[in-house]
């Protein structure tokens, strides 16, 4: 298998990130959440979010130069606490689940949370979603 590469996200990753977010949401959450559609509004939102200033950090995972996953962190939004980090989003293209993309992204996220001196961090997930609790 081709190695997974991680790099800082750029605005031009917005369309790929939006597609991955929608596809992984729909496949992963299935009947637990409403189905989402790919729209230009989603692309615009992700394009803005990916280049948000510090304390936010976003990365993409690539295999053969194709974006196959992404993750981002920042300061906790709920509860609002500047001393608590938050894994905002981590998502992997369903065609690349269980090949190490999520683990590579999580390693990057955890390293940055340490560099940013967060003593703790949180991730929100659904109560009845075993994949998100692994």
PDB file of C-alpha atoms in Angstrom:
ATOM      1  CA  UNK A   1       0.000   0.000   0.000  1.00  0.00           C
ATOM      2  CA  UNK A   2       1.132   3.535  -0.718  1.00  0.00           C
ATOM      3  CA  UNK A   3       2.177   5.445   2.409  1.00  0.00           C
ATOM      4  CA  UNK A   4      -0.194   7.920   4.004  1.00  0.00           C
ATOM      5  CA  UNK A   5       1.053  11.485   3.983  1.00  0.00           C
ATOM      6  CA  UNK A   6      -0.246  14.229   6.279  1.00  0.00           C
ATOM      7  CA  UNK A   7       0.016  17.908   5.424  1.00  0.00           C
ATOM      8  CA  UNK A   8      -1.517  21.172   6.589  1.00  0.00           C
ATOM      9  CA  UNK A   9      -4.873  21.788   4.927  1.00  0.00           C
ATOM     10  CA  UNK A  10      -5.222  24.564   2.360  1.00  0.00           C
ATOM     11  CA  UNK A  11      -8.258  26.462   1.058  1.00  0.00           C
ATOM     12  CA  UNK A  12      -8.159  24.504  -2.184  1.00  0.00           C
ATOM     13  CA  UNK A  13      -8.816  21.323  -0.176  1.00  0.00           C
ATOM     14  CA  UNK A  14     -12.339  22.595   0.548  1.00  0.00           C
ATOM     15  CA  UNK A  15     -14.120  20.534  -2.139  1.00  0.00           C
ATOM     16  CA  UNK A  16     -12.349  17.273  -1.189  1.00  0.00           C
ATOM     17  CA  UNK A  17     -12.862  17.857   2.528  1.00  0.00           C
ATOM     18  CA  UNK A  18     -16.538  18.646   1.980  1.00  0.00           C
ATOM     19  CA  UNK A  19     -17.037  15.472  -0.070  1.00  0.00           C
ATOM     20  CA  UNK A  20     -15.264  13.343   2.545  1.00  0.00           C
ATOM     21  CA  UNK A  21     -17.263  14.941   5.351  1.00  0.00           C
ATOM     22  CA  UNK A  22     -20.574  14.255   3.567  1.00  0.00           C
ATOM     23  CA  UNK A  23     -19.690  10.721   2.441  1.00  0.00           C
ATOM     24  CA  UNK A  24     -18.324   9.649   5.819  1.00  0.00           C
ATOM     25  CA  UNK A  25     -21.260  11.263   7.630  1.00  0.00           C
ATOM     26  CA  UNK A  26     -23.841   9.481   5.486  1.00  0.00           C
ATOM     27  CA  UNK A  27     -22.137   6.093   5.563  1.00  0.00           C
ATOM     28  CA  UNK A  28     -20.963   6.231   9.166  1.00  0.00           C
ATOM     29  CA  UNK A  29     -24.031   7.610  10.885  1.00  0.00           C
ATOM     30  CA  UNK A  30     -26.514   5.748   8.664  1.00  0.00           C
ATOM     31  CA  UNK A  31     -29.877   5.734  10.350  1.00  0.00           C
ATOM     32  CA  UNK A  32     -28.641   7.621  13.435  1.00  0.00           C
ATOM     33  CA  UNK A  33     -28.614  11.049  11.781  1.00  0.00           C
ATOM     34  CA  UNK A  34     -30.238  12.766   8.827  1.00  0.00           C
ATOM     35  CA  UNK A  35     -28.694  12.301   5.389  1.00  0.00           C
ATOM     36  CA  UNK A  36     -26.558  15.208   4.164  1.00  0.00           C
ATOM     37  CA  UNK A  37     -26.117  16.503   0.629  1.00  0.00           C
ATOM     38  CA  UNK A  38     -23.012  17.857  -1.057  1.00  0.00           C
ATOM     39  CA  UNK A  39     -23.581  21.563  -1.765  1.00  0.00           C
ATOM     40  CA  UNK A  40     -21.538  24.621  -2.666  1.00  0.00           C
ATOM     41  CA  UNK A  41     -22.495  25.986   0.743  1.00  0.00           C
ATOM     42  CA  UNK A  42     -20.690  23.039   2.373  1.00  0.00           C
ATOM     43  CA  UNK A  43     -17.643  23.614   0.192  1.00  0.00           C
ATOM     44  CA  UNK A  44     -17.606  27.312   1.097  1.00  0.00           C
ATOM     45  CA  UNK A  45     -17.867  26.509   4.805  1.00  0.00           C
ATOM     46  CA  UNK A  46     -15.004  24.007   4.719  1.00  0.00           C
ATOM     47  CA  UNK A  47     -12.863  26.287   2.579  1.00  0.00           C
ATOM     48  CA  UNK A  48     -13.183  29.003   5.258  1.00  0.00           C
ATOM     49  CA  UNK A  49     -12.709  26.629   8.206  1.00  0.00           C
ATOM     50  CA  UNK A  50      -9.566  25.022   6.804  1.00  0.00           C
ATOM     51  CA  UNK A  51      -7.685  28.322   6.846  1.00  0.00           C
ATOM     52  CA  UNK A  52      -9.001  29.625  10.175  1.00  0.00           C
ATOM     53  CA  UNK A  53      -6.244  31.225  12.279  1.00  0.00           C
ATOM     54  CA  UNK A  54      -4.650  29.780  15.407  1.00  0.00           C
ATOM     55  CA  UNK A  55      -5.858  28.282  17.745  1.00  0.00           C
ATOM     56  CA  UNK A  56      -7.372  26.206  14.907  1.00  0.00           C
ATOM     57  CA  UNK A  57      -5.260  23.681  12.998  1.00  0.00           C
ATOM     58  CA  UNK A  58      -6.405  21.507  10.069  1.00  0.00           C
ATOM     59  CA  UNK A  59      -4.652  18.696   8.208  1.00  0.00           C
ATOM     60  CA  UNK A  60      -5.445  16.438   5.295  1.00  0.00           C
ATOM     61  CA  UNK A  61      -4.312  12.871   4.725  1.00  0.00           C
ATOM     62  CA  UNK A  62      -3.202  11.883   1.242  1.00  0.00           C
ATOM     63  CA  UNK A  63      -2.693   8.589  -0.536  1.00  0.00           C
ATOM     64  CA  UNK A  64      -1.181   8.860  -4.020  1.00  0.00           C
ATOM     65  CA  UNK A  65      -1.675  12.644  -3.850  1.00  0.00           C
ATOM     66  CA  UNK A  66      -5.449  12.270  -3.329  1.00  0.00           C
ATOM     67  CA  UNK A  67      -7.093  13.688  -0.193  1.00  0.00           C
ATOM     68  CA  UNK A  68      -8.601  10.726   1.687  1.00  0.00           C
ATOM     69  CA  UNK A  69      -9.188  12.198   5.146  1.00  0.00           C
ATOM     70  CA  UNK A  70      -8.906  15.274   7.317  1.00  0.00           C
ATOM     71  CA  UNK A  71      -8.853  16.397  10.923  1.00  0.00           C
ATOM     72  CA  UNK A  72      -8.895  19.647  12.830  1.00  0.00           C
ATOM     73  CA  UNK A  73      -8.468  20.915  16.355  1.00  0.00           C
ATOM     74  CA  UNK A  74      -9.037  24.081  18.303  1.00  0.00           C
ATOM     75  CA  UNK A  75     -10.116  25.366  21.666  1.00  0.00           C
ATOM     76  CA  UNK A  76     -13.146  23.711  23.220  1.00  0.00           C
ATOM     77  CA  UNK A  77     -16.467  25.179  22.131  1.00  0.00           C
ATOM     78  CA  UNK A  78     -18.652  23.203  24.546  1.00  0.00           C
ATOM     79  CA  UNK A  79     -17.796  23.774  27.267  1.00  0.00           C
ATOM     80  CA  UNK A  80     -16.198  27.064  26.313  1.00  0.00           C
ATOM     81  CA  UNK A  81     -12.792  26.719  27.919  1.00  0.00           C
ATOM     82  CA  UNK A  82      -9.546  28.194  26.557  1.00  0.00           C
ATOM     83  CA  UNK A  83      -7.550  25.576  28.483  1.00  0.00           C
ATOM     84  CA  UNK A  84      -9.366  22.598  26.954  1.00  0.00           C
ATOM     85  CA  UNK A  85      -8.547  21.382  23.457  1.00  0.00           C
ATOM     86  CA  UNK A  86     -11.105  19.896  21.124  1.00  0.00           C
ATOM     87  CA  UNK A  87     -10.864  17.496  18.229  1.00  0.00           C
ATOM     88  CA  UNK A  88     -13.299  19.448  16.054  1.00  0.00           C
ATOM     89  CA  UNK A  89     -13.637  16.916  13.248  1.00  0.00           C
ATOM     90  CA  UNK A  90     -11.907  13.807  11.983  1.00  0.00           C
ATOM     91  CA  UNK A  91     -13.252  12.116   8.872  1.00  0.00           C
ATOM     92  CA  UNK A  92     -11.967   9.563   6.403  1.00  0.00           C
ATOM     93  CA  UNK A  93     -13.279   8.700   2.961  1.00  0.00           C
ATOM     94  CA  UNK A  94     -15.271   5.477   3.485  1.00  0.00           C
ATOM     95  CA  UNK A  95     -13.246   3.821   0.691  1.00  0.00           C
ATOM     96  CA  UNK A  96     -10.192   4.238   2.944  1.00  0.00           C
ATOM     97  CA  UNK A  97     -11.614   3.179   6.301  1.00  0.00           C
ATOM     98  CA  UNK A  98      -9.493   0.817   8.376  1.00  0.00           C
ATOM     99  CA  UNK A  99      -6.231   1.288   6.493  1.00  0.00           C
ATOM    100  CA  UNK A 100      -4.539   3.651   8.963  1.00  0.00           C
ATOM    101  CA  UNK A 101      -5.699   7.062   7.708  1.00  0.00           C
ATOM    102  CA  UNK A 102      -7.594   7.889  10.905  1.00  0.00           C
ATOM    103  CA  UNK A 103      -4.702   6.722  13.069  1.00  0.00           C
ATOM    104  CA  UNK A 104      -2.226   8.862  11.124  1.00  0.00           C
ATOM    105  CA  UNK A 105      -4.476  11.895  11.485  1.00  0.00           C
ATOM    106  CA  UNK A 106      -5.030  11.214  15.186  1.00  0.00           C
ATOM    107  CA  UNK A 107      -1.269  11.036  15.806  1.00  0.00           C
ATOM    108  CA  UNK A 108      -0.866  14.442  14.166  1.00  0.00           C
ATOM    109  CA  UNK A 109      -3.756  15.890  16.173  1.00  0.00           C
ATOM    110  CA  UNK A 110      -2.440  14.599  19.490  1.00  0.00           C
ATOM    111  CA  UNK A 111       1.047  15.931  18.775  1.00  0.00           C
ATOM    112  CA  UNK A 112      -0.335  19.411  18.033  1.00  0.00           C
ATOM    113  CA  UNK A 113      -2.569  19.403  21.114  1.00  0.00           C
ATOM    114  CA  UNK A 114       0.562  18.724  23.195  1.00  0.00           C
ATOM    115  CA  UNK A 115       2.492  21.483  21.387  1.00  0.00           C
ATOM    116  CA  UNK A 116      -0.407  23.864  22.069  1.00  0.00           C
ATOM    117  CA  UNK A 117      -0.107  22.936  25.788  1.00  0.00           C
ATOM    118  CA  UNK A 118      -3.641  21.653  26.254  1.00  0.00           C
ATOM    119  CA  UNK A 119      -3.666  19.483  29.385  1.00  0.00           C
ATOM    120  CA  UNK A 120      -6.820  17.750  28.102  1.00  0.00           C
ATOM    121  CA  UNK A 121      -8.941  17.570  24.973  1.00  0.00           C
ATOM    122  CA  UNK A 122     -12.424  16.371  24.095  1.00  0.00           C
ATOM    123  CA  UNK A 123     -14.247  14.897  21.135  1.00  0.00           C
ATOM    124  CA  UNK A 124     -18.010  14.871  20.872  1.00  0.00           C
ATOM    125  CA  UNK A 125     -19.642  11.794  19.353  1.00  0.00           C
ATOM    126  CA  UNK A 126     -23.040  10.146  19.328  1.00  0.00           C
ATOM    127  CA  UNK A 127     -23.997   8.033  22.304  1.00  0.00           C
ATOM    128  CA  UNK A 128     -25.063   5.057  20.186  1.00  0.00           C
ATOM    129  CA  UNK A 129     -22.188   5.201  17.711  1.00  0.00           C
ATOM    130  CA  UNK A 130     -19.636   2.467  18.561  1.00  0.00           C
ATOM    131  CA  UNK A 131     -17.231   3.445  15.729  1.00  0.00           C
ATOM    132  CA  UNK A 132     -16.847   6.919  17.254  1.00  0.00           C
ATOM    133  CA  UNK A 133     -16.162   5.490  20.683  1.00  0.00           C
ATOM    134  CA  UNK A 134     -13.321   3.125  19.688  1.00  0.00           C
TER     135      UNK A 134
END
